[in-house]
Every structure is written in C-alpha cells, then in structure tokens.
Coordinates of C-alpha atoms in Angstrom, one line a residue:
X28 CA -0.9 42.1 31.8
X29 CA 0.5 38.6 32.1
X30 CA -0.7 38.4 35.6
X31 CA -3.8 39.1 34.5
X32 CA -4.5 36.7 30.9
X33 CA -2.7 34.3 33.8
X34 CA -5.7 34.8 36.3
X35 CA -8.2 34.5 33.3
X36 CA -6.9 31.1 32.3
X37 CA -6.2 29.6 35.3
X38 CA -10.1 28.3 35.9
X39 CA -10.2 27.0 32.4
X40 CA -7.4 24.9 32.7
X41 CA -8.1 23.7 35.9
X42 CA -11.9 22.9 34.5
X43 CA -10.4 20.6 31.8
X44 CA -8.2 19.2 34.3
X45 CA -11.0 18.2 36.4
X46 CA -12.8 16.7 33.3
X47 CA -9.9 14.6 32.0
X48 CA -9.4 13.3 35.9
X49 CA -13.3 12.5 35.6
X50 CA -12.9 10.7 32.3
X51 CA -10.5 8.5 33.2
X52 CA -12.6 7.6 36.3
X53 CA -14.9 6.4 34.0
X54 CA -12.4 4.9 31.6
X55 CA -11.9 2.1 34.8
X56 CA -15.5 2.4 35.8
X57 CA -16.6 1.3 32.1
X58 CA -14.1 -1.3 32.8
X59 CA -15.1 -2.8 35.7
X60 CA -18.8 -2.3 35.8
X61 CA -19.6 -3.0 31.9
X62 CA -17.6 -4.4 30.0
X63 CA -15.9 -7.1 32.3
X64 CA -19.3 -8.5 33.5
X65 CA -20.6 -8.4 30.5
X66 CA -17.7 -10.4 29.1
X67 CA -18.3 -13.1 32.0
X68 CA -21.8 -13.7 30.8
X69 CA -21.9 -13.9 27.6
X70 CA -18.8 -16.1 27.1
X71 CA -20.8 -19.4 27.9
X72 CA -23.7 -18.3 25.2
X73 CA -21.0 -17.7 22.5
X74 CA -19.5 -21.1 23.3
X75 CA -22.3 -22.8 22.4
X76 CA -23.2 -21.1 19.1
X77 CA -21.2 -22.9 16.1
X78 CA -18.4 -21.2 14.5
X79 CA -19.8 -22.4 10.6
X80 CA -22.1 -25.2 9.5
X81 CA -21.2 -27.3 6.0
X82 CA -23.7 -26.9 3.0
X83 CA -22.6 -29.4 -0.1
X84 CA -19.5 -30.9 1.3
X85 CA -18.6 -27.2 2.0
X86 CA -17.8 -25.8 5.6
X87 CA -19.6 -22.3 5.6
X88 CA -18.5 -19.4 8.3
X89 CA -21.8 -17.8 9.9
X90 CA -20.4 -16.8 13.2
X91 CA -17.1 -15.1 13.3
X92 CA -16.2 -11.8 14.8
X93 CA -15.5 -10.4 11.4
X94 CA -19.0 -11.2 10.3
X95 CA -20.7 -9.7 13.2
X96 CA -18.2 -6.6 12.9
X97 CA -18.9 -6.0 9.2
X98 CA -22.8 -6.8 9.5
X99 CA -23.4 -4.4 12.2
X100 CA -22.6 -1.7 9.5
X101 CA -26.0 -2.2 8.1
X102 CA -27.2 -1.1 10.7
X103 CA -26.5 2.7 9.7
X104 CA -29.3 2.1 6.6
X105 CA -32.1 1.4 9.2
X106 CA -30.9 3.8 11.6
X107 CA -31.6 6.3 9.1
X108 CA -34.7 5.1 7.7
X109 CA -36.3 5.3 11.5
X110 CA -35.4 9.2 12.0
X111 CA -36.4 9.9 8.3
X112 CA -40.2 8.7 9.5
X113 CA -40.3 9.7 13.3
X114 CA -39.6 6.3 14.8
X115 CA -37.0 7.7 17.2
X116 CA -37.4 5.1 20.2
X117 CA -36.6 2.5 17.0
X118 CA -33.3 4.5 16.2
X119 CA -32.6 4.5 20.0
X120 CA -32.5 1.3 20.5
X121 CA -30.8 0.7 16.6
X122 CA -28.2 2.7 18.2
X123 CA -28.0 0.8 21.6
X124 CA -27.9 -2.7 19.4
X125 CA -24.8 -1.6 17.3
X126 CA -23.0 -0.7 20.8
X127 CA -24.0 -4.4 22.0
X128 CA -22.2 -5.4 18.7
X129 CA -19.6 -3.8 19.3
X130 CA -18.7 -5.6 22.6
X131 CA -19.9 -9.4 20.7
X132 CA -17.5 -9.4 18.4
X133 CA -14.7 -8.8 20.8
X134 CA -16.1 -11.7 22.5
X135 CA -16.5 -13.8 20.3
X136 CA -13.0 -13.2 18.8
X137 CA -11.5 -14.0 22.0
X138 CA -13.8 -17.2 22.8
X139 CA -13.3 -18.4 19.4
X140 CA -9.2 -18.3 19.7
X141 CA -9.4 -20.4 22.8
X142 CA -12.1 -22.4 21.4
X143 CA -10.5 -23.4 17.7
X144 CA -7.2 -21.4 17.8
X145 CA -6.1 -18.5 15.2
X146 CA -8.4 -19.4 12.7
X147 CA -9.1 -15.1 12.2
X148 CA -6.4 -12.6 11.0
X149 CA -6.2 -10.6 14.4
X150 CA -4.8 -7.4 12.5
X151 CA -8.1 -7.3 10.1
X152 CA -10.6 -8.4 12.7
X153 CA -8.8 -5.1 14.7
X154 CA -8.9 -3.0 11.5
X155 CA -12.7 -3.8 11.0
X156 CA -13.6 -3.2 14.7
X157 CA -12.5 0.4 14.7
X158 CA -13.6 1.2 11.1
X159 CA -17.3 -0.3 11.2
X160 CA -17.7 1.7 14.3
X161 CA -16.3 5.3 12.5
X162 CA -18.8 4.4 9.3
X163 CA -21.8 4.0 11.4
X164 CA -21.2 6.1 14.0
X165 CA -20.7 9.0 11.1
X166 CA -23.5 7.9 9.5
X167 CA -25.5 8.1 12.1
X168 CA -24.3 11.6 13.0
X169 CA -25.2 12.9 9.5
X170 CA -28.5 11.7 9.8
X171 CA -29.4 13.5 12.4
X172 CA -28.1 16.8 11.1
X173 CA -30.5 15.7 8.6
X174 CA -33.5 15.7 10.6
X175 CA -32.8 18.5 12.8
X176 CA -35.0 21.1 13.0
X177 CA -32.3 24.3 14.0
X178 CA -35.1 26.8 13.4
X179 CA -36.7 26.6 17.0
X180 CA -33.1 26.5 18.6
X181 CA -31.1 29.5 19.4
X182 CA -28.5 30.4 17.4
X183 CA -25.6 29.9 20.7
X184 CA -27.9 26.3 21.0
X185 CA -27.2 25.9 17.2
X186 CA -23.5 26.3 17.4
X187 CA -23.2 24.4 19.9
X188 CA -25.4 21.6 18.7
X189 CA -23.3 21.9 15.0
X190 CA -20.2 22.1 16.7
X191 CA -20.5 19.1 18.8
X192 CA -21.9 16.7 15.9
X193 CA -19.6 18.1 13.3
X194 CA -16.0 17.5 15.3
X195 CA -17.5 14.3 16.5
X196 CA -17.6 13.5 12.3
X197 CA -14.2 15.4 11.6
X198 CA -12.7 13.2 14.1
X199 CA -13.9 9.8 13.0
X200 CA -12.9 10.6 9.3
X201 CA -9.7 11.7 10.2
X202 CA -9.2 8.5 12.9
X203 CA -10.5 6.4 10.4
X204 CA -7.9 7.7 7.5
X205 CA -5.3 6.7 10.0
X206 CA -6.9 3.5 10.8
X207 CA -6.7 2.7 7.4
X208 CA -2.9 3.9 7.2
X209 CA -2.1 2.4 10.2
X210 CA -3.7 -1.1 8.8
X211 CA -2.0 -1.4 4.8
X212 CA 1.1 -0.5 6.9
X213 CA 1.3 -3.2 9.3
X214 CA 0.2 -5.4 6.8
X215 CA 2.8 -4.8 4.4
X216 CA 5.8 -4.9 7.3
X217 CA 4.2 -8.4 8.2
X218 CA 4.3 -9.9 4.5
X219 CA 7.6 -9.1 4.3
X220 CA 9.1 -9.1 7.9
X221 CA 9.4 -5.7 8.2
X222 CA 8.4 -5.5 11.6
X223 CA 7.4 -7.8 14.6
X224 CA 4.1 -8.4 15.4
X225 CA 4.1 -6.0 18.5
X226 CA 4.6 -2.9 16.7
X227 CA 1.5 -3.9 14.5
X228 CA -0.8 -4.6 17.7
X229 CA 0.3 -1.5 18.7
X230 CA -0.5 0.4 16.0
X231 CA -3.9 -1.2 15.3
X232 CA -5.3 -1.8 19.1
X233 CA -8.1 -0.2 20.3
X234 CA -7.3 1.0 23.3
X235 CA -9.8 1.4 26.8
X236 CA -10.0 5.2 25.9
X237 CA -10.9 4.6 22.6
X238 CA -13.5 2.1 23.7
X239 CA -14.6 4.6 26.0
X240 CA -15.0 7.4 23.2
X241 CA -17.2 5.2 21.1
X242 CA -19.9 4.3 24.7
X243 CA -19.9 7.9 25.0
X244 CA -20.9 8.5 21.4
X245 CA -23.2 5.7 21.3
X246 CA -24.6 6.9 24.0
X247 CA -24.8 10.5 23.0
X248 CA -25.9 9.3 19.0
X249 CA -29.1 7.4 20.8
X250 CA -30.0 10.5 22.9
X251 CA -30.1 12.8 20.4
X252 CA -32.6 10.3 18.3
X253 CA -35.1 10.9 21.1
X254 CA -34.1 14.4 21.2
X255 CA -35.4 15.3 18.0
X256 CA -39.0 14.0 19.1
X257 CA -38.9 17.8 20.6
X258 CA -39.4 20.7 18.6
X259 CA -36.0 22.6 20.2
X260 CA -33.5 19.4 21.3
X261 CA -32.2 21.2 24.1
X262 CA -35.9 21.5 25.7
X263 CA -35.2 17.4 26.9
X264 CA -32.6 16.1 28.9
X265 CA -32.3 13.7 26.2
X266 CA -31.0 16.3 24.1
X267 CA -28.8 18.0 26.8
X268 CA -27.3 14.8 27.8
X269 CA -26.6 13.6 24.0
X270 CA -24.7 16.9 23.7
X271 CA -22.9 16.3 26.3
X272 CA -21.7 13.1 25.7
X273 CA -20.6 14.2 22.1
X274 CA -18.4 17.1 24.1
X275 CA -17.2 14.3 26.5
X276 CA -16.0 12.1 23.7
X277 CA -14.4 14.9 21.4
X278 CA -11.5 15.1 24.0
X279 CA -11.4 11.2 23.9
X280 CA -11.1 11.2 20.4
X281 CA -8.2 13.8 20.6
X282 CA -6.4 11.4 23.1
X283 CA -6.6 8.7 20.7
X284 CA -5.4 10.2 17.3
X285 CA -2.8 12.0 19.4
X286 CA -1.4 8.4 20.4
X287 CA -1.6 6.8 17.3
X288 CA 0.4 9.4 15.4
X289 CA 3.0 9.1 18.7
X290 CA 3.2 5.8 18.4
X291 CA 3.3 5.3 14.0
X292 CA 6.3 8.5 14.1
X293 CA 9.0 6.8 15.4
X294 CA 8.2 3.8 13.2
X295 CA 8.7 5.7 10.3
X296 CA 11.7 7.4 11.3
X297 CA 13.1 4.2 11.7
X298 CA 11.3 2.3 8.9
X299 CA 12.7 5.5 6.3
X300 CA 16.7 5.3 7.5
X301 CA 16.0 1.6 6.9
X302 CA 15.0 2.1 3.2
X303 CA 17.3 4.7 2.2
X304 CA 20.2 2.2 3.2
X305 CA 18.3 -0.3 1.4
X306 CA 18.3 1.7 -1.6
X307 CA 21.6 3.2 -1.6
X308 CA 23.4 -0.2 -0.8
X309 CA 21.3 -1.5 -4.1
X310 CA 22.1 1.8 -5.8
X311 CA 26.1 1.6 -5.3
X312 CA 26.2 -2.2 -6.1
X313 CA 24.1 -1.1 -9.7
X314 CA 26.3 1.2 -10.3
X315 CA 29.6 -1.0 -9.7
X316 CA 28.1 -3.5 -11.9
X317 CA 27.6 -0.7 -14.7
X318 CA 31.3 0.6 -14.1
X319 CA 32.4 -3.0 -14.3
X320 CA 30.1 -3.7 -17.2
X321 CA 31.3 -0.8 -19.2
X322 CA 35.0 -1.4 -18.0
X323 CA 34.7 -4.6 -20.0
X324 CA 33.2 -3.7 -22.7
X325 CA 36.4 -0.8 -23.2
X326 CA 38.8 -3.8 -23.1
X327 CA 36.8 -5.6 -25.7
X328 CA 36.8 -2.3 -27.7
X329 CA 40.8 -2.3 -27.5
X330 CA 41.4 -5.9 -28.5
X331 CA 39.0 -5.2 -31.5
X332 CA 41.3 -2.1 -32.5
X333 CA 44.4 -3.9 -32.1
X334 CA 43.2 -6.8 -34.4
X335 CA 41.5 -4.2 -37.3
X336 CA 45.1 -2.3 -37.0
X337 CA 47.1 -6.1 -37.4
X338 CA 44.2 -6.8 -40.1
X339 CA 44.7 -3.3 -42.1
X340 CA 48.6 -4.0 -42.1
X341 CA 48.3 -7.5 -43.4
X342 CA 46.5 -6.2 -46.0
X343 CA 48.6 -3.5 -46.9
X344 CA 51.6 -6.3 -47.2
X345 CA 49.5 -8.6 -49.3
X346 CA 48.9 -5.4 -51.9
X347 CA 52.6 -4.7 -52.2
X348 CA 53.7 -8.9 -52.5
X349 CA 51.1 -9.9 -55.5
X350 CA 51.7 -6.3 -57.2
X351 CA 48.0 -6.3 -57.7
X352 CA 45.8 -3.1 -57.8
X353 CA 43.2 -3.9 -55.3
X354 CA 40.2 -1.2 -55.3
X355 CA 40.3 1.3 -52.6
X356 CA 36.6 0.8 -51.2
X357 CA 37.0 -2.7 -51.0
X358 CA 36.8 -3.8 -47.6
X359 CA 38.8 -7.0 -46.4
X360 CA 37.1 -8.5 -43.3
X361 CA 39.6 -10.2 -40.5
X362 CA 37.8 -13.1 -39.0
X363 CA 38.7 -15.3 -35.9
X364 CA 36.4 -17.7 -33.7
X365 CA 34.0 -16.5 -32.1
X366 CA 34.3 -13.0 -33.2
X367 CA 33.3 -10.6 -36.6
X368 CA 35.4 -7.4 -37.3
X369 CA 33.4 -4.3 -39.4
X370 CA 35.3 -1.6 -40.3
X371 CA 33.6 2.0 -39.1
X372 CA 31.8 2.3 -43.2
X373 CA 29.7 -0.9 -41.8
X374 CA 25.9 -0.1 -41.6
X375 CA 24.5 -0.8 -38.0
X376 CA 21.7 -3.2 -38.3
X377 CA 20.5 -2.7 -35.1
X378 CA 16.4 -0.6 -35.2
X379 CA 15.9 3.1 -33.8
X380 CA 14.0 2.0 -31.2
X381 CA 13.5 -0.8 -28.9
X382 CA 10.5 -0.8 -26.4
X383 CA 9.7 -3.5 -23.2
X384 CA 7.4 -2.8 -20.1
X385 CA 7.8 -4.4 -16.7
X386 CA 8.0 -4.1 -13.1
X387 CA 11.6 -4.5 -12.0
X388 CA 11.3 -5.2 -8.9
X389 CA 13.9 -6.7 -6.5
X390 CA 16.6 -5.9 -9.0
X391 CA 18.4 -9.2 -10.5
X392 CA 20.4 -10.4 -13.1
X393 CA 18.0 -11.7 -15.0
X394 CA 16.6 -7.4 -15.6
X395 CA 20.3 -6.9 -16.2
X396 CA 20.4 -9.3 -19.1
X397 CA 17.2 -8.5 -20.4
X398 CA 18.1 -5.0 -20.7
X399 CA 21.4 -5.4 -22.6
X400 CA 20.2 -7.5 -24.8
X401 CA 17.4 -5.2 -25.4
X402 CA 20.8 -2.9 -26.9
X403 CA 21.7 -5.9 -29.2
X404 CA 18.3 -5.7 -31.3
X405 CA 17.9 -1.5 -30.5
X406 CA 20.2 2.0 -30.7
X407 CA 17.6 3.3 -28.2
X408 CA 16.7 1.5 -25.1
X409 CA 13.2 2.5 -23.9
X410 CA 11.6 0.9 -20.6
X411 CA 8.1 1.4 -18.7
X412 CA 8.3 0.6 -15.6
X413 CA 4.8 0.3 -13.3
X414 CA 4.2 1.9 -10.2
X415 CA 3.7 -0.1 -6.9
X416 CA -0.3 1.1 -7.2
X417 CA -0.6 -1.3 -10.3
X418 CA 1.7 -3.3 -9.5
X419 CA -0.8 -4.5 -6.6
X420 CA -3.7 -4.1 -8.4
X421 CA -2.0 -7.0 -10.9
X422 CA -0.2 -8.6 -8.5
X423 CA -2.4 -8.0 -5.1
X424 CA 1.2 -7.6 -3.1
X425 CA 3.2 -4.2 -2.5
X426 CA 6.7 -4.3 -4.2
X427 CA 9.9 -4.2 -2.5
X428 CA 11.0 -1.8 -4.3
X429 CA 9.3 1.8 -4.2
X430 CA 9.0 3.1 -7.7
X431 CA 11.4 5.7 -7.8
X432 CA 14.1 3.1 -7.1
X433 CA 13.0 0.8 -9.9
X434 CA 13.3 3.7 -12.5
X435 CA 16.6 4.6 -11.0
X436 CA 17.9 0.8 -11.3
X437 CA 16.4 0.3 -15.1
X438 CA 17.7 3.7 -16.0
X439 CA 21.4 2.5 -15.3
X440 CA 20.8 0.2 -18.4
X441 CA 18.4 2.0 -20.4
X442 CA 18.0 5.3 -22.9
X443 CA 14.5 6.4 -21.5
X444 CA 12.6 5.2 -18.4
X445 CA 8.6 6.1 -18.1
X446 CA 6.1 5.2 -15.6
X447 CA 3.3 3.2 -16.5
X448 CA 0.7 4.2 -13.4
X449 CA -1.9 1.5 -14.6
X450 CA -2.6 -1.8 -14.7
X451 CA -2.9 -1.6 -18.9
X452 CA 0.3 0.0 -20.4
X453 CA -1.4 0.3 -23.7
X454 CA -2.0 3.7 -23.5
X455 CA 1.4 4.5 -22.2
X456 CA 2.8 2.6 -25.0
X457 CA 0.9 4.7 -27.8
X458 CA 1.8 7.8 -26.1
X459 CA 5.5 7.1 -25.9
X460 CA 6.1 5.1 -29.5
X461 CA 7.7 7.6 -31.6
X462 CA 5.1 7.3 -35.0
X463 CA 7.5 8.9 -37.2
X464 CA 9.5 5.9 -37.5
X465 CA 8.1 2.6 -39.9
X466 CA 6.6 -0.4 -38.0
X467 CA 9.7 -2.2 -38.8
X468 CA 12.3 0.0 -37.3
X469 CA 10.8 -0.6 -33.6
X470 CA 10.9 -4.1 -32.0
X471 CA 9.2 -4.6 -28.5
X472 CA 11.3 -7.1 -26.4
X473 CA 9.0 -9.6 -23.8
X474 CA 10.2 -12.6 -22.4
X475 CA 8.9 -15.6 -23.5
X476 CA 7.5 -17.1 -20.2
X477 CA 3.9 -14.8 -20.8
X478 CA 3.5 -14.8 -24.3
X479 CA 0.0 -13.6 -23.6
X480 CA 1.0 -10.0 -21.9
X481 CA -0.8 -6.7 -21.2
X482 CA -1.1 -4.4 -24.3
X483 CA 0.2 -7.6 -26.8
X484 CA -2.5 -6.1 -29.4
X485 CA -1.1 -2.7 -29.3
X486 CA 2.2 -3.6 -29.3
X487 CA 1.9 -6.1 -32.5
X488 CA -0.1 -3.0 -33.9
X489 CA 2.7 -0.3 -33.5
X490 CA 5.9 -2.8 -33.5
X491 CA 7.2 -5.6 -34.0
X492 CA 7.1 -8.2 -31.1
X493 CA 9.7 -10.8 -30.2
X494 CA 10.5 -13.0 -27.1
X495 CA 13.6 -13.5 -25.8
X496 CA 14.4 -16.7 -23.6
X497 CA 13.4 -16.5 -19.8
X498 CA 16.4 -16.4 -17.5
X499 CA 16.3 -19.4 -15.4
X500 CA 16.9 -19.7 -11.7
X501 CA 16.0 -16.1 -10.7
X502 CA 12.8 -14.5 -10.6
X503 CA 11.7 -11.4 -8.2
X504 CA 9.1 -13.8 -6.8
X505 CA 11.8 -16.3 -6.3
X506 CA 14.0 -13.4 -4.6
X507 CA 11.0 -12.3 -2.7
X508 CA 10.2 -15.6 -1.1
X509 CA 14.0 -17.0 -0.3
X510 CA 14.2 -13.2 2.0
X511 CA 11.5 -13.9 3.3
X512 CA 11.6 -17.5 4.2
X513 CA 15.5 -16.7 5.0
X514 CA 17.2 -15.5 8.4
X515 CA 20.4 -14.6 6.5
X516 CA 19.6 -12.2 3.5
X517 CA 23.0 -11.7 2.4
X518 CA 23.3 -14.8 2.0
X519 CA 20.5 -14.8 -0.3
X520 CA 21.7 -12.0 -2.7
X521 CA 24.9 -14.2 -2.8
X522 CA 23.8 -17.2 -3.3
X523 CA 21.4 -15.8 -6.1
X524 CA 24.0 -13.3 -7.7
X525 CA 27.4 -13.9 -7.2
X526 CA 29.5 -11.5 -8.2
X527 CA 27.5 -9.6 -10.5
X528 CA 24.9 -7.9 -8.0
X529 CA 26.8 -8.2 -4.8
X530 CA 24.3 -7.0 -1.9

C-alpha cells in the first residue's frame, strides 16, 4: 500500500519540482533581460528630472520614490472604473503602467542616493514598495471577480478561476499583515538601538522572488482584464495565460511569506530572552529598593517607640513629683527637631483615597517619590497607568517599557493599579472613583510641570486636585535619550540613580 500511494505521488512531486527549477530560471532571466536593462536606460532620464522645486521660499518634493510608490496606488480607482464600463485594453495597459511604477521608484531611489545622498528613510520607502503593490494588486483582483461572468464557465473552470484569484488575495493580505509587522518592528528596534540596521533590511527587503511574484501577477491581473472581453475567460489565451500566471505566482508568494517568518523567528527568540532579562533585572532592583525602603521605615518605627516609651515614663515621674492629679485622657506630646510624636488615640488626617494617572515608563526615582508621597496626602494609593497603544497615540513613540511591566513596577508602591487603554483617562477615572466617599476625602496628585493635563475637568469635578513639585534632573525622556545616545547603559542608570535604583 505504501509502494503504491508512493508510485501515485512520485509524478506530482517531481511536476512541482520541475516548476520550481523553471521559476527560478525565470527569477535570473527577469533579472538579466528586464529589469537590469531597464535599470541602465532609464537612469540618465531620472537624473535629469528635479528632485523638488521651491514655491514661496519653500523647497517642495515632487519627485521622490515615495511619491511615485504611494501615487501609483490610485491607480487601483481607475483600474476599476475601466472593467466596470468594458474598457478592458484601458485596464490592460492601467495594469502594465502600475508594473512600470513599480520598477521607477526603485530607480529613482537608488539614482537619487547617489545623486543627493540619504535624503529618504530607506526602511519606509521599502515598507511602501511592497505594501502599494499588495493594495493594488488586491484591488485589482477583487474587481475582476466583480465583473466576471462565472455563468458561461464550467463549474471545474470556476473553481479553478476562484481558486487562483482568491489565494492570490489571501496571500497579499496575509504578506502584507506581515509587511506591516515586519515594518513597526524594525522601526521601533532602530529608535531605540535595538537592533543593527542589517536585521531590518533583512526583514523589510524585497527580495528577486518577490519581485518575480508581483511580474507574474501583473502580468496575469492585465490578462485577465482582456479576458473578460469573452463571454467564458478560458475561451482566450488571454484568459488561460492570466490563470496561469496567478498559479505561477501562488507558489512565489508561498516562498516569500515562508522566508520572512524564517527570518523574523529567530529575532524574536532573541529579542524576547532579551526583555525578560530586562524586566527581571528592573523587577529585582524594584523590589530591593521596596525591601530597603520598608527596612527603613521599620527602624524609624522603633526609634519612635523607644522615644513614646522614654516620653510615657517621664510623664509618669512628673505625676508622682508635683503630687498633682493629672486627667487620664490627657495626652502629653514629646517633641524633638525635626520630628512630631502622636500617641495611637491620634486621628489620621490623611483622605481615603488618593488618585494620579501616568505612564511610568523607564522606571526612576522621580515615580518612586511621587508615589510615596502620594501615601503622605492618601491611606489608599490608586494609580492608572496607560498602555503603550496610547501612550504612542500621545506620545507618537513606543515605550520602553511594555505595559505589563509598568503596572508591575507602580504596584510595588501603590494600593490599586488600573489600565487606562486610551488616550483620555476621563472615563477611566469616573469608572474607578469610589462615589460613596465626599469630594473632599479624595485628592488627585499631578505634578506641577503640566498643570493643563488630560481629564483636569473631571478630576476637579470628582476630587480635589493638587500639584506636587517636579522632580528635577530625571525624566523618562531624559532616561530615554542618555540610553540611547550612550554606549555604556549601566553607566547611565548609575549616574542617574545611584543607589536607589541600581540597574
């Protein structure tokens, strides 16, 4: 039986062997014969046109590859409009336009470095290659499903004509998902040295197959917009060979998600060990910092003892020297610089609650002391803490920090910890404030360096609002920068911390 499924399978596999040797054939053929000579003559004609032109004392871009990626995107609106009204040499040659686009901008981007240096950001101009392709080429697709008219087809020429356009689309979505992965990704590690920029070309670099996969769909896109001048597509060769070429490319675009997703997993292997260090080493040095904190604090708690116990036995002698009947409630307070002595009957001024919202991230000293002094004014400590979504949307940079360790850090210091997964905490806020207590037994703590912050009226609405001093000298952003700008980071957290946040 083995033999025999053996047999069976042996001229398929040796059929797609034969197809994949063909393809790369043409992979070095498309090479040689297209694209390089095409390269070769228009280089000159791309030299000559200018790069921008100044209007108003103002120096204008028209001619960048960026703007001739993103404009040949438009081009999906016309394309459409020509097979909606039977103009299908129009959408042929629509088709065979974009493709010429395609190869322009590429030119262009490489005349244009050698002509006025790195002027464009070669891991968007990559990005917007791929991705204006995937929209149009989708598009495109769509349309002509559109227009089809399946009823004269068979229903084997049916599946077959359904199958090829609709993993043709399934593929471009899902490539260009990863495109767009692949992109905020390597544009996060390179804001914040994460990576070198090797591992980003990699990751965002077409490559020759992938070039090859979108001729072949071009080429099979165009043919099928002349096909559907027939009444049954597969009655022309147009049709037939635009089928084809869809078939052709599917294994193509196989080939070139299964190599980006090779070459992005070992990244994130590597790119995950490295934040879980990162996190625990921040973790354990938080949580020394509490041990020491609180370790203090006991000490503090004995010396006050001591000094009520030597207060209360003063006391006691002063009643039994003057003979006088002191009342029993009285309470005589000890006093000594710097410190106030309450005996345990003393009410605790402090409010039930006490609210602030922030981001956290990159934790410093300046969170730590904002946080306990939060407990001076509050019995309950209660802390929002945006996620890295809103954080950008504010911000327009990714935090350091992912979000779960930023709770985890505030919660150290705090009574309750709540995400605020928005760019307006106000609703947040309202949902959280407890409304059985009065206005006045709720403060809301801000530093004073925004007095104008997010959800002020709500706050001033629910609570009472005060501003506690700025911490100067150290700042996330201030953090953010000196790693970034710096080649020793330990040093950095020293210099920054000292001995209370030790890296």
């Amino acid at each position: 039986m083995a033999n025999t499924l053996r047999l069976a399978v042996y001229p398929v596999t040796q059929v797609v062997v034969l197809i994949e040797q063909c393809l790369f054939i043409l992979v070095g053929w498309y090479d040689r014969y297209l694209y390089s000579p095409l390269q070769v003559t228009l280089w000159p004609l791309v030299e000559k046109v200018p790069r921008s032109i100044v209007l108003d004392g103002r120096e204008v871009n028209i001619f960048t590859a960026n703007i001739v990626s993103w404009s040949r995107t438009v081009l999906a609106i016309p394309i459409a409009l020509t097979l909606k009204h039977q103009y299908y040499w129009a959408g042929f040659w629509l088709v065979m336009f974009h493709d010429f686009l395609d190869h322009l901008d590429g030119i262009v981007a490489k005349v244009q470095k050698q002509k006025y240096g790195q002027l464009d950001d070669p891991l968007v101009g990559g990005f917007m290659d791929a991705f204006c392709d995937k929209i149009v080429n989708v598009l495109s697709l769509w349309s002509i499903l559109m227009v089809t008219d399946f009823s004269h087809m068979t229903w084997l020429q049916s599946a077959v004509y359904l199958a090829a356009c609709a993993t043709i689309i399934g593929y471009e979505f899902t490539l260009g998902v990863v495109r767009v992965q692949d992109f905020f990704r390597a544009y996060y590690f390179r804001e914040f040295k994460k990576t070198d920029e090797t591992s980003e070309k990699t990751s965002t670099a077409a490559v020759m197959e992938g070039k090859l996969k979108e001729k072949l769909e071009s080429i099979g896109i165009a043919t099928l917009c002349l096909a559907q001048g027939h009444l049954n597509p597969f009655n022309g060769a147009s049709g037939i060979i635009g089928v084809t070429c869809l078939i052709l490319s599917i294994r193509l675009a196989h080939s070139s998600l299964a190599s980006k997703l090779d070459a992005r997993e070992p990244q994130l292997r590597s790119q995950a060990r490295a934040w879980d260090d990162e996190d625990e080493t921040k973790y354990s040095a938080n949580i020394k910092e509490l041990k020491e904190t609180k370790s203090s604090d006991a000490e503090t708690q004995v010396d006050i003892t001591e000094l009520d116990a030597d207060a209360n036995e003063n006391t006691e002698k002063s009643r039994n020297t003057d003979g006088v009947s002191h009342d029993s409630d009285f309470h005589r307070s000890f006093s000594m610089p710097g410190l106030v002595l309450f005996n345990e009957n003393t009410l605790d001024c402090r409010v039930e609650r006490v609210y602030t919202v922030g981001c956290f991230d990159l934790f410093h000293y300046g969170h730590i002391r904002l946080l306990k002094e939060m407990r001076k004014y509050g019995k309950k400590v209660i802390v929002g803490v945006h996620d890295s979504r809103s954080i950008y949307q504010l911000k327009k940079r990714v935090p350091v920090d992912s979000t779960v360790t930023r709770m985890r850090n505030v919660k150290e210091f705090a009574d309750e910890v709540f995400c605020v997964a928005g760019t307006d905490p106000s609703p947040f806020i309202e949902y959280i404030f407890d409304r059985s207590s009065l206005k006045n037994n709720a403060i809301y703590i801000r530093g004073d360096d925004m007095p104008e912050f997010p959800a002020k009226k709500v706050c001033e609405r629910l609570m009472t609002v005060k501003f506690l001093p700025y911490t100067e000298g150290v700042s996330s952003t201030k953090l953010r920068k000196n790693i970034i700008n710096s080649s020793n980071v330990d040093a950095v957290f020293k210099d920054v911390h000292g001995d209370i946040m030790p890296y």
